Amino acid sequence: MIRSVRGVHDILPTEAAKWQRVERAARGVFEAYGYAEIRLPLFERTELFARGIGEATDIVQKEMYTFDDRSGESLTLRPEATAGLLRAYIEHGLHVQPKPVKLYTLGPMFRYERPQAGRYRQFHQLDIEALGDDHAALDAEVITMLVELFRRLGLADRLEVEVNSLGDEASACRPRYRAELVAYLRTRADRLCEECRERTEKNPLRVLDCKTPGCRPVLDGAPVLGDFLCADCTTHFAKTREYLDASSVRHVVSPRLVRGLDYYVRTTFELTTTELGAQNAVAGGGRYDGLIKLLGGPPDPGIGFAVGVERVVQLLPDAGSPAGAERRTPRVFLIPLGEPALGRMLATATGLRARGLVVEVGYGGRKLGRELERAGRLGASHAVIVGEAELERGEAIVKEMASGAQRVVKLGELAEQLLALGGRA
Ligand code: ATP
Ligand code: MG
């Protein structure tokens, strides 16, 4: 037997109802905020991610599924959606639309990670990006929308909104902070793990993210970005928080919240929970002014977030998906006995389905008793039996499954009768 690949999962029909619920809620919320759906390819040129995520990031360094296709071109399964979405934005000239241009997408992402609870190699994200505006009110609106999604899913109370400002490369507050941080870390390298020492040189902000307990004392004493923000970044962050308050979005400032992408500036945020163990982030995002230009586009600023759908689904109560919801309960189970009756019932079934009823047909090959048993197991409210004798008389037997009560109905009136029953059942 060939099994599925490590870190990759089937979403079985019993779970799919929850997934549909999350996707429906997301579409509803995103569209209410003016976002339009964009559907993107699952693989792109490797170069796009190297540039769009950053050479020094964990994703690009060790998590990508990269391969040469038969023509020798290096391609990569998308590890996240932002780079591909920005590529499409530039390629199709979407920046000529009124700004901010608001786009959302959803689907599988691929990262070669160590599989564990809440961490997979194929996982799914809901992703939004708002492009072409850097007003702090947009930052607040994006975070408000994220919280609204979780409110509609009944999960908002179980999550915390963490925000931070990463400062800005251009205005020099981050470079100044980075230099300070690197100096601090280098002098304490002997008390840091191997990975932190490596990151100190390659991607120092990410050191703050280290989960190794032994590194904590050094990291807890590290300089804090907030103390280094320039006047513009300070105002932008204060305004963002003010608009969040105005929108009644409770949030906390996490001075050590840094994110994986190299190009995040200013506002960054995460939605976290204490209920999922080590994998505590259900969504994360931030502003990435400058990235669109870096990818060859116009100098448009941008902000976005991604929600990890597996982690959201894990938080949803099972009540969202009653047992058996994976298969729609048929209202009617048609049981023709013999070929001529089968032909007639197939046509009846098509007509009933077109009018909105869920209909199953027993194709024959089983005895009547077995078909009735099947109708019962599927939860049909009515079975319709048409044998040769009934067909000759132009009749059908309609059996109410719960009571076992039967009555005879004219074949010509069967569809109308069943539709009428449908209203009652
Ligand atoms: P983490 O710190 O958990 O690795 P990240 O910073 O790599 O997260 P992002 O790239 O910002 O995550 O992705 C946004 C969200 O996607 C995360 O908050 C998480 O919910 C989800 N996610 C990321 N990686 C995985 C994965 N390997 N399996 C399942 N969900 C994931
Ligand atoms: Mg990660």
CSV table of C-alpha atoms and ligand atoms in Angstrom, one decimal:
chain,number,residue,atom,x,y,z
A,1,MET,CA,0.0,0.0,0.0
A,2,ILE,CA,1.3,3.5,-0.9
A,3,ARG,CA,0.8,5.9,2.0
A,4,SER,CA,0.6,9.7,2.0
A,5,VAL,CA,3.8,11.7,2.4
A,6,ARG,CA,5.1,12.7,5.8
A,7,GLY,CA,3.7,16.0,7.1
A,8,VAL,CA,0.9,16.0,4.5
A,9,HIS,CA,-2.8,15.3,5.4
A,10,ASP,CA,-6.0,14.3,3.8
A,11,ILE,CA,-9.0,16.4,4.9
A,12,LEU,CA,-11.6,13.7,5.3
A,13,PRO,CA,-15.3,14.4,4.7
A,14,THR,CA,-16.0,14.5,8.4
A,15,GLU,CA,-13.6,17.5,8.7
A,16,ALA,CA,-14.5,19.2,5.5
A,17,ALA,CA,-17.6,20.8,6.9
A,18,LYS,CA,-15.4,22.8,9.3
A,19,TRP,CA,-13.1,23.9,6.5
A,20,GLN,CA,-16.1,25.0,4.5
A,21,ARG,CA,-17.3,27.0,7.5
A,22,VAL,CA,-13.9,28.8,7.8
A,23,GLU,CA,-13.7,29.5,4.1
A,24,ARG,CA,-17.3,30.8,4.0
A,25,ALA,CA,-16.7,33.1,7.0
A,26,ALA,CA,-13.5,34.4,5.4
A,27,ARG,CA,-15.0,35.2,2.1
A,28,GLY,CA,-17.9,36.9,3.8
A,29,VAL,CA,-15.7,39.1,6.0
A,30,PHE,CA,-13.0,39.9,3.3
A,31,GLU,CA,-15.6,40.8,0.7
A,32,ALA,CA,-17.4,43.1,3.2
A,33,TYR,CA,-14.1,45.0,3.6
A,34,GLY,CA,-13.8,45.3,-0.2
A,35,TYR,CA,-11.3,42.5,-1.0
A,36,ALA,CA,-11.6,40.6,-4.3
A,37,GLU,CA,-10.4,37.0,-4.7
A,38,ILE,CA,-7.3,36.3,-6.8
A,39,ARG,CA,-6.3,32.7,-7.5
A,40,LEU,CA,-2.6,32.0,-7.9
A,41,PRO,CA,-0.4,29.2,-9.2
A,42,LEU,CA,1.0,26.7,-6.6
A,43,PHE,CA,4.5,27.1,-8.0
A,44,GLU,CA,6.6,30.0,-9.2
A,45,ARG,CA,10.2,30.6,-10.2
A,46,THR,CA,12.5,30.0,-7.2
A,47,GLU,CA,14.0,33.4,-7.7
A,48,LEU,CA,10.6,35.1,-6.8
A,49,PHE,CA,10.7,33.6,-3.3
A,50,ALA,CA,14.4,34.2,-2.8
A,51,ARG,CA,13.8,37.9,-3.5
A,52,GLY,CA,10.3,38.2,-2.1
A,53,ILE,CA,10.8,36.4,1.2
A,54,GLY,CA,14.5,37.1,1.7
A,55,GLU,CA,17.6,35.0,1.2
A,56,ALA,CA,18.4,35.0,5.0
A,57,THR,CA,15.0,33.7,6.1
A,58,ASP,CA,14.3,30.2,7.5
A,59,ILE,CA,11.8,29.7,4.7
A,60,VAL,CA,14.3,30.3,1.9
A,61,GLN,CA,17.3,28.8,3.7
A,62,LYS,CA,15.8,25.5,4.7
A,63,GLU,CA,12.0,25.1,4.1
A,64,MET,CA,11.4,25.3,0.4
A,65,TYR,CA,10.4,22.6,-2.0
A,66,THR,CA,12.6,23.5,-4.9
A,67,PHE,CA,13.1,21.4,-8.0
A,68,ASP,CA,14.3,21.7,-11.6
A,69,ASP,CA,11.6,21.0,-14.2
A,70,ARG,CA,12.4,19.1,-17.3
A,71,SER,CA,13.7,22.2,-19.1
A,72,GLY,CA,16.1,22.8,-16.2
A,73,GLU,CA,14.3,25.8,-14.8
A,74,SER,CA,14.3,26.1,-11.0
A,75,LEU,CA,10.8,26.1,-9.6
A,76,THR,CA,9.5,26.2,-6.0
A,77,LEU,CA,6.2,25.1,-4.5
A,78,ARG,CA,4.9,28.3,-2.8
A,79,PRO,CA,5.7,28.5,0.9
A,80,GLU,CA,3.4,31.5,1.3
A,81,ALA,CA,1.1,33.6,-0.8
A,82,THR,CA,2.4,37.1,-0.6
A,83,ALA,CA,5.3,36.9,-3.1
A,84,GLY,CA,3.1,35.3,-5.8
A,85,LEU,CA,0.3,37.7,-5.2
A,86,LEU,CA,2.7,40.7,-5.6
A,87,ARG,CA,4.1,39.1,-8.7
A,88,ALA,CA,0.6,38.9,-10.2
A,89,TYR,CA,-0.2,42.5,-9.0
A,90,ILE,CA,2.9,43.8,-10.9
A,91,GLU,CA,2.5,41.5,-13.9
A,92,HIS,CA,-1.1,42.4,-14.6
A,93,GLY,CA,-0.8,46.1,-13.8
A,94,LEU,CA,-3.3,45.9,-11.0
A,95,HIS,CA,-1.8,49.0,-9.4
A,96,VAL,CA,-3.8,51.2,-11.8
A,97,GLN,CA,-6.9,50.4,-9.8
A,98,PRO,CA,-8.1,52.7,-7.0
A,99,LYS,CA,-5.9,52.2,-4.0
A,100,PRO,CA,-5.5,50.5,-1.7
A,101,VAL,CA,-6.0,47.5,-4.0
A,102,LYS,CA,-7.4,44.8,-1.8
A,103,LEU,CA,-6.9,41.1,-2.7
A,104,TYR,CA,-7.4,37.8,-1.0
A,105,THR,CA,-6.5,34.3,-1.8
A,106,LEU,CA,-6.6,30.9,-0.1
A,107,GLY,CA,-5.1,27.5,-0.6
A,108,PRO,CA,-2.2,25.1,0.2
A,109,MET,CA,1.3,26.2,1.0
A,110,PHE,CA,4.4,24.0,1.2
A,111,ARG,CA,7.3,24.1,3.7
A,112,TYR,CA,9.8,21.4,4.5
A,113,GLU,CA,9.4,21.6,8.3
A,114,ARG,CA,9.6,19.1,11.1
A,115,PRO,CA,6.1,17.8,11.2
A,116,GLN,CA,4.4,18.0,14.6
A,117,ALA,CA,1.0,19.0,16.0
A,118,GLY,CA,-0.1,22.2,14.1
A,119,ARG,CA,3.0,22.1,11.9
A,120,TYR,CA,2.8,20.4,8.5
A,121,ARG,CA,4.6,20.3,5.2
A,122,GLN,CA,1.5,21.0,3.2
A,123,PHE,CA,-0.8,23.4,5.1
A,124,HIS,CA,-3.4,26.0,4.1
A,125,GLN,CA,-3.6,29.7,4.5
A,126,LEU,CA,-6.2,32.4,4.0
A,127,ASP,CA,-4.2,35.4,2.8
A,128,ILE,CA,-5.1,39.0,2.2
A,129,GLU,CA,-3.0,41.9,0.9
A,130,ALA,CA,-3.9,45.6,0.8
A,131,LEU,CA,-1.6,47.5,-1.6
A,132,GLY,CA,-0.8,51.1,-2.4
A,133,ASP,CA,-1.6,52.9,0.9
A,134,ASP,CA,0.4,53.3,4.0
A,135,HIS,CA,-2.1,55.1,6.2
A,136,ALA,CA,-2.2,53.8,9.8
A,137,ALA,CA,-5.9,53.5,9.5
A,138,LEU,CA,-5.4,50.8,6.9
A,139,ASP,CA,-3.1,48.9,9.3
A,140,ALA,CA,-5.9,49.1,11.9
A,141,GLU,CA,-8.5,48.1,9.4
A,142,VAL,CA,-6.6,45.0,8.4
A,143,ILE,CA,-6.2,43.9,12.0
A,144,THR,CA,-9.8,44.7,12.7
A,145,MET,CA,-10.9,42.5,9.8
A,146,LEU,CA,-8.7,39.6,11.0
A,147,VAL,CA,-10.4,39.9,14.5
A,148,GLU,CA,-13.8,40.1,12.9
A,149,LEU,CA,-13.2,36.8,11.0
A,150,PHE,CA,-12.5,35.1,14.4
A,151,ARG,CA,-15.5,36.8,16.0
A,152,ARG,CA,-17.7,35.3,13.3
A,153,LEU,CA,-16.2,31.9,13.9
A,154,GLY,CA,-16.9,32.3,17.7
A,155,LEU,CA,-13.2,32.2,18.5
A,156,ALA,CA,-12.3,35.9,19.2
A,157,ASP,CA,-12.4,35.5,23.0
A,158,ARG,CA,-9.8,32.7,22.9
A,159,LEU,CA,-7.2,34.7,21.0
A,160,GLU,CA,-4.9,37.5,21.8
A,161,VAL,CA,-3.9,40.2,19.3
A,162,GLU,CA,-0.2,41.1,19.6
A,163,VAL,CA,1.2,44.1,17.8
A,164,ASN,CA,4.6,45.6,17.4
A,165,SER,CA,6.4,48.1,15.2
A,166,LEU,CA,9.6,47.0,13.5
A,167,GLY,CA,10.6,50.5,12.5
A,168,ASP,CA,11.7,51.2,9.0
A,169,GLU,CA,14.8,50.5,6.9
A,170,ALA,CA,14.6,53.7,5.0
A,171,SER,CA,14.2,56.1,8.0
A,172,ALA,CA,17.3,54.5,9.6
A,173,CYS,CA,15.6,53.5,12.9
A,174,ARG,CA,15.9,49.8,12.2
A,175,PRO,CA,19.5,49.8,11.0
A,176,ARG,CA,20.4,51.7,14.1
A,177,TYR,CA,18.6,49.2,16.3
A,178,ARG,CA,20.0,46.3,14.4
A,179,ALA,CA,23.5,47.5,15.0
A,180,GLU,CA,22.8,47.9,18.7
A,181,LEU,CA,21.3,44.4,18.9
A,182,VAL,CA,24.1,42.7,17.0
A,183,ALA,CA,26.7,44.4,19.3
A,184,TYR,CA,24.7,43.2,22.3
A,185,LEU,CA,24.3,39.6,21.0
A,186,ARG,CA,27.9,39.3,20.0
A,187,THR,CA,29.3,40.1,23.4
A,188,ARG,CA,27.0,37.4,24.8
A,189,ALA,CA,27.4,34.8,22.1
A,190,ASP,CA,28.7,32.2,24.6
A,191,ARG,CA,25.3,32.2,26.3
A,192,LEU,CA,23.3,31.7,23.0
A,193,CYS,CA,22.5,28.5,21.1
A,194,GLU,CA,24.2,27.7,17.8
A,195,GLU,CA,21.2,28.9,15.8
A,196,CYS,CA,21.1,32.3,17.6
A,197,ARG,CA,24.8,32.8,17.0
A,198,GLU,CA,24.3,32.0,13.3
A,199,ARG,CA,21.3,34.4,13.1
A,200,THR,CA,23.2,37.1,14.9
A,201,GLU,CA,25.2,37.4,11.7
A,202,LYS,CA,22.6,36.6,9.1
A,203,ASN,CA,19.2,37.8,10.4
A,204,PRO,CA,19.6,39.3,13.8
A,205,LEU,CA,16.0,40.4,14.5
A,206,ARG,CA,15.0,36.7,14.2
A,207,VAL,CA,17.2,35.9,17.2
A,208,LEU,CA,14.5,37.5,19.4
A,209,ASP,CA,12.2,34.7,18.2
A,210,CYS,CA,14.3,31.9,19.5
A,211,LYS,CA,12.4,29.3,21.5
A,212,THR,CA,15.4,27.7,23.3
A,213,PRO,CA,14.9,28.3,27.0
A,214,GLY,CA,18.6,28.7,27.7
A,215,CYS,CA,18.7,31.7,25.4
A,216,ARG,CA,15.9,33.5,27.3
A,217,PRO,CA,17.9,35.4,29.9
A,218,VAL,CA,20.1,37.1,27.2
A,219,LEU,CA,17.1,37.8,24.9
A,220,ASP,CA,15.0,39.2,27.7
A,221,GLY,CA,17.8,41.7,28.4
A,222,ALA,CA,18.2,42.7,24.8
A,223,PRO,CA,17.6,46.2,23.6
A,224,VAL,CA,13.9,46.8,22.5
A,225,LEU,CA,13.0,48.1,19.1
A,226,GLY,CA,10.4,50.3,20.4
A,227,ASP,CA,13.0,52.5,22.1
A,228,PHE,CA,14.7,53.1,18.8
A,229,LEU,CA,11.7,54.1,16.6
A,230,CYS,CA,12.1,57.3,14.6
A,231,ALA,CA,9.4,60.0,15.0
A,232,ASP,CA,7.5,58.9,11.9
A,233,CYS,CA,7.4,55.3,12.9
A,234,THR,CA,6.4,56.2,16.4
A,235,THR,CA,3.5,58.3,15.2
A,236,HIS,CA,2.5,55.6,12.7
A,237,PHE,CA,2.4,53.0,15.5
A,238,ALA,CA,0.6,55.2,17.9
A,239,LYS,CA,-2.0,56.1,15.3
A,240,THR,CA,-2.5,52.4,14.4
A,241,ARG,CA,-3.2,51.6,18.1
A,242,GLU,CA,-5.5,54.6,18.4
A,243,TYR,CA,-7.6,53.4,15.4
A,244,LEU,CA,-7.6,49.9,16.9
A,245,ASP,CA,-9.0,51.3,20.1
A,246,ALA,CA,-11.5,53.3,18.1
A,247,SER,CA,-12.6,50.0,16.5
A,248,SER,CA,-12.8,48.3,19.9
A,249,VAL,CA,-10.0,45.9,19.0
A,250,ARG,CA,-8.3,44.8,22.2
A,251,HIS,CA,-4.6,44.3,21.7
A,252,VAL,CA,-1.3,44.1,23.5
A,253,VAL,CA,2.1,45.4,22.4
A,254,SER,CA,4.7,42.6,22.2
A,255,PRO,CA,8.1,44.4,21.9
A,256,ARG,CA,9.8,41.2,20.8
A,257,LEU,CA,7.3,40.2,18.1
A,258,VAL,CA,9.4,39.9,14.9
A,259,ARG,CA,8.3,38.0,11.9
A,260,GLY,CA,9.8,35.6,9.4
A,261,LEU,CA,9.9,37.8,6.3
A,262,ASP,CA,12.9,40.1,5.7
A,263,TYR,CA,10.8,42.9,4.4
A,264,TYR,CA,8.4,43.6,7.2
A,265,VAL,CA,8.5,47.2,8.3
A,266,ARG,CA,6.5,49.2,10.9
A,267,THR,CA,3.3,47.3,11.9
A,268,THR,CA,3.6,43.6,12.6
A,269,PHE,CA,1.0,41.5,14.4
A,270,GLU,CA,0.0,38.0,15.4
A,271,LEU,CA,-3.1,36.3,16.7
A,272,THR,CA,-2.1,33.9,19.3
A,273,THR,CA,-3.7,31.3,21.6
A,274,THR,CA,-2.6,29.4,24.6
A,275,GLU,CA,-4.6,26.4,23.4
A,276,LEU,CA,-2.4,25.0,20.7
A,277,GLY,CA,0.9,24.4,22.6
A,278,ALA,CA,4.1,25.4,20.9
A,279,GLN,CA,2.3,26.3,17.7
A,280,ASN,CA,0.5,29.2,19.3
A,281,ALA,CA,0.1,31.6,16.3
A,282,VAL,CA,-3.1,31.2,14.2
A,283,ALA,CA,-2.4,34.2,12.0
A,284,GLY,CA,0.3,36.7,11.4
A,285,GLY,CA,1.0,39.6,9.2
A,286,GLY,CA,2.6,43.0,8.7
A,287,ARG,CA,3.5,45.9,6.5
A,288,TYR,CA,6.1,45.5,3.8
A,289,ASP,CA,6.6,48.9,2.2
A,290,GLY,CA,9.3,48.6,-0.4
A,291,LEU,CA,8.8,45.0,-1.3
A,292,ILE,CA,6.7,45.6,-4.4
A,293,LYS,CA,9.4,47.9,-5.8
A,294,LEU,CA,12.1,45.3,-4.9
A,295,LEU,CA,10.1,42.8,-7.1
A,296,GLY,CA,10.3,45.2,-10.0
A,297,GLY,CA,6.9,47.0,-9.5
A,298,PRO,CA,5.9,50.5,-8.6
A,299,PRO,CA,6.9,52.0,-5.2
A,300,ASP,CA,3.6,50.9,-3.6
A,301,PRO,CA,3.5,50.2,0.1
A,302,GLY,CA,1.7,47.1,1.3
A,303,ILE,CA,0.3,45.3,4.3
A,304,GLY,CA,-1.2,41.8,4.6
A,305,PHE,CA,-1.8,38.8,6.8
A,306,ALA,CA,-2.0,35.0,6.5
A,307,VAL,CA,-4.2,32.7,8.7
A,308,GLY,CA,-3.2,29.1,9.3
A,309,VAL,CA,-6.4,27.2,8.5
A,310,GLU,CA,-5.3,23.9,10.2
A,311,ARG,CA,-4.8,25.7,13.5
A,312,VAL,CA,-8.2,27.5,13.2
A,313,VAL,CA,-10.0,24.2,12.4
A,314,GLN,CA,-8.3,22.7,15.4
A,315,LEU,CA,-9.9,25.4,17.6
A,316,LEU,CA,-13.4,24.9,16.2
A,317,PRO,CA,-15.7,22.8,18.3
A,318,ASP,CA,-16.9,19.5,16.7
A,319,ALA,CA,-20.5,20.8,16.9
A,320,GLY,CA,-19.7,22.7,13.8
A,321,SER,CA,-19.7,19.4,12.0
A,322,PRO,CA,-22.4,17.0,13.2
A,323,ALA,CA,-21.5,13.4,12.6
A,324,GLY,CA,-22.6,12.4,9.1
A,325,ALA,CA,-22.7,15.9,7.8
A,326,GLU,CA,-20.1,14.9,5.3
A,327,ARG,CA,-22.8,13.3,3.2
A,328,ARG,CA,-26.1,15.2,2.7
A,329,THR,CA,-28.9,13.2,4.2
A,330,PRO,CA,-31.2,12.2,1.3
A,331,ARG,CA,-34.8,13.2,1.7
A,332,VAL,CA,-35.8,10.5,-0.7
A,333,PHE,CA,-34.4,7.1,-1.5
A,334,LEU,CA,-35.8,5.7,-4.8
A,335,ILE,CA,-35.9,1.9,-5.1
A,336,PRO,CA,-36.8,0.7,-8.5
A,337,LEU,CA,-37.2,-3.1,-8.9
A,338,GLY,CA,-36.2,-4.2,-12.4
A,339,GLU,CA,-34.8,-2.4,-15.4
A,340,PRO,CA,-37.9,-0.6,-16.7
A,341,ALA,CA,-38.6,0.9,-13.3
A,342,LEU,CA,-34.9,1.9,-13.0
A,343,GLY,CA,-35.0,3.9,-16.2
A,344,ARG,CA,-38.2,5.7,-14.9
A,345,MET,CA,-36.7,6.4,-11.5
A,346,LEU,CA,-33.5,7.8,-12.8
A,347,ALA,CA,-35.5,10.4,-14.7
A,348,THR,CA,-37.6,11.1,-11.6
A,349,ALA,CA,-34.4,11.5,-9.5
A,350,THR,CA,-32.9,14.0,-12.0
A,351,GLY,CA,-36.1,16.1,-11.9
A,352,LEU,CA,-36.3,16.1,-8.0
A,353,ARG,CA,-32.6,17.0,-7.6
A,354,ALA,CA,-33.0,19.9,-10.1
A,355,ARG,CA,-35.7,21.2,-7.7
A,356,GLY,CA,-33.5,21.0,-4.7
A,357,LEU,CA,-34.1,17.6,-3.1
A,358,VAL,CA,-31.3,15.3,-2.1
A,359,VAL,CA,-32.1,12.0,-3.8
A,360,GLU,CA,-30.4,8.6,-3.8
A,361,VAL,CA,-31.3,5.8,-6.1
A,362,GLY,CA,-30.9,2.1,-5.3
A,363,TYR,CA,-29.7,0.8,-8.7
A,364,GLY,CA,-30.9,-2.7,-8.3
A,365,GLY,CA,-28.7,-5.7,-7.6
A,366,ARG,CA,-29.8,-5.7,-4.0
A,367,LYS,CA,-32.9,-7.2,-2.5
A,368,LEU,CA,-35.7,-4.8,-1.5
A,369,GLY,CA,-35.0,-5.4,2.2
A,370,ARG,CA,-31.3,-4.5,1.8
A,371,GLU,CA,-32.2,-1.3,-0.1
A,372,LEU,CA,-34.6,-0.2,2.7
A,373,GLU,CA,-31.9,-0.9,5.2
A,374,ARG,CA,-29.5,1.3,3.2
A,375,ALA,CA,-32.2,4.1,3.0
A,376,GLY,CA,-32.5,3.9,6.8
A,377,ARG,CA,-28.8,4.0,7.4
A,378,LEU,CA,-28.4,7.1,5.2
A,379,GLY,CA,-31.2,8.8,7.1
A,380,ALA,CA,-33.7,9.2,4.2
A,381,SER,CA,-37.1,10.4,5.4
A,382,HIS,CA,-38.9,8.5,2.6
A,383,ALA,CA,-38.4,5.5,0.4
A,384,VAL,CA,-40.2,5.1,-2.9
A,385,ILE,CA,-40.6,1.5,-4.2
A,386,VAL,CA,-41.6,0.9,-7.8
A,387,GLY,CA,-41.7,-2.8,-8.8
A,388,GLU,CA,-42.9,-4.2,-12.1
A,389,ALA,CA,-46.5,-4.5,-10.9
A,390,GLU,CA,-46.5,-0.8,-9.7
A,391,LEU,CA,-45.0,0.3,-13.0
A,392,GLU,CA,-47.7,-1.5,-15.0
A,393,ARG,CA,-50.4,0.2,-12.9
A,394,GLY,CA,-48.6,3.6,-13.1
A,395,GLU,CA,-48.1,3.7,-9.4
A,396,ALA,CA,-45.4,3.9,-6.7
A,397,ILE,CA,-45.3,3.0,-3.0
A,398,VAL,CA,-44.2,5.8,-0.8
A,399,LYS,CA,-42.9,4.6,2.6
A,400,GLU,CA,-42.3,6.9,5.5
A,401,MET,CA,-39.1,5.6,7.0
A,402,ALA,CA,-39.8,6.6,10.6
A,403,SER,CA,-43.2,5.2,11.0
A,404,GLY,CA,-43.1,2.5,8.3
A,405,ALA,CA,-46.5,3.9,7.0
A,406,GLN,CA,-47.0,3.3,3.3
A,407,ARG,CA,-49.3,4.8,0.7
A,408,VAL,CA,-49.7,4.4,-3.0
A,409,VAL,CA,-49.2,7.4,-5.3
A,410,LYS,CA,-49.7,7.9,-9.0
A,411,LEU,CA,-46.4,7.9,-10.9
A,412,GLY,CA,-47.5,11.1,-12.7
A,413,GLU,CA,-47.9,12.8,-9.4
A,414,LEU,CA,-44.9,11.3,-7.6
A,415,ALA,CA,-42.5,14.3,-8.1
A,416,GLU,CA,-45.1,16.8,-6.8
A,417,GLN,CA,-46.0,14.6,-3.9
A,418,LEU,CA,-42.4,14.1,-2.9
A,419,LEU,CA,-41.6,17.8,-3.2
A,420,ALA,CA,-44.7,18.5,-0.9
A,421,LEU,CA,-43.4,16.0,1.6
A,422,GLY,CA,-40.0,17.7,1.4
A,423,GLY,CA,-41.5,20.8,2.8
A,424,ARG,CA,-42.7,18.9,5.9
A,425,ALA,CA,-39.9,16.5,6.6
B,1,ATP,P1,5.5,29.8,12.9
B,1,ATP,O1,6.2,30.8,13.9
B,1,ATP,O2,4.4,29.0,13.6
B,1,ATP,O3,6.5,29.0,12.1
B,1,ATP,P2,5.4,31.6,10.7
B,1,ATP,O4,5.9,32.8,11.2
B,1,ATP,O5,6.4,30.7,9.9
B,1,ATP,O6,4.8,30.7,11.9
B,1,ATP,P3,3.7,32.7,8.7
B,1,ATP,O7,4.7,32.5,7.6
B,1,ATP,O8,3.5,34.1,9.1
B,1,ATP,O9,4.1,31.8,9.9
B,1,ATP,O10,2.3,32.1,8.3
B,1,ATP,C1,1.1,32.5,8.9
B,1,ATP,C2,0.4,31.4,9.7
B,1,ATP,O11,0.4,30.2,8.9
B,1,ATP,C3,1.0,31.1,11.0
B,1,ATP,O12,0.6,31.9,12.0
B,1,ATP,C4,0.4,29.7,11.2
B,1,ATP,O13,-0.9,29.7,11.7
B,1,ATP,C5,0.4,29.1,9.8
B,1,ATP,N1,1.5,28.2,9.5
B,1,ATP,C6,2.8,28.6,9.2
B,1,ATP,N2,3.6,27.5,9.0
B,1,ATP,C7,2.7,26.4,9.2
B,1,ATP,C8,2.9,25.0,9.1
B,1,ATP,N3,4.1,24.5,8.7
B,1,ATP,N4,1.9,24.2,9.3
B,1,ATP,C9,0.7,24.7,9.6
B,1,ATP,N5,0.4,26.0,9.7
B,1,ATP,C10,1.4,26.9,9.5
B,2,MG,MG,7.6,29.1,10.4
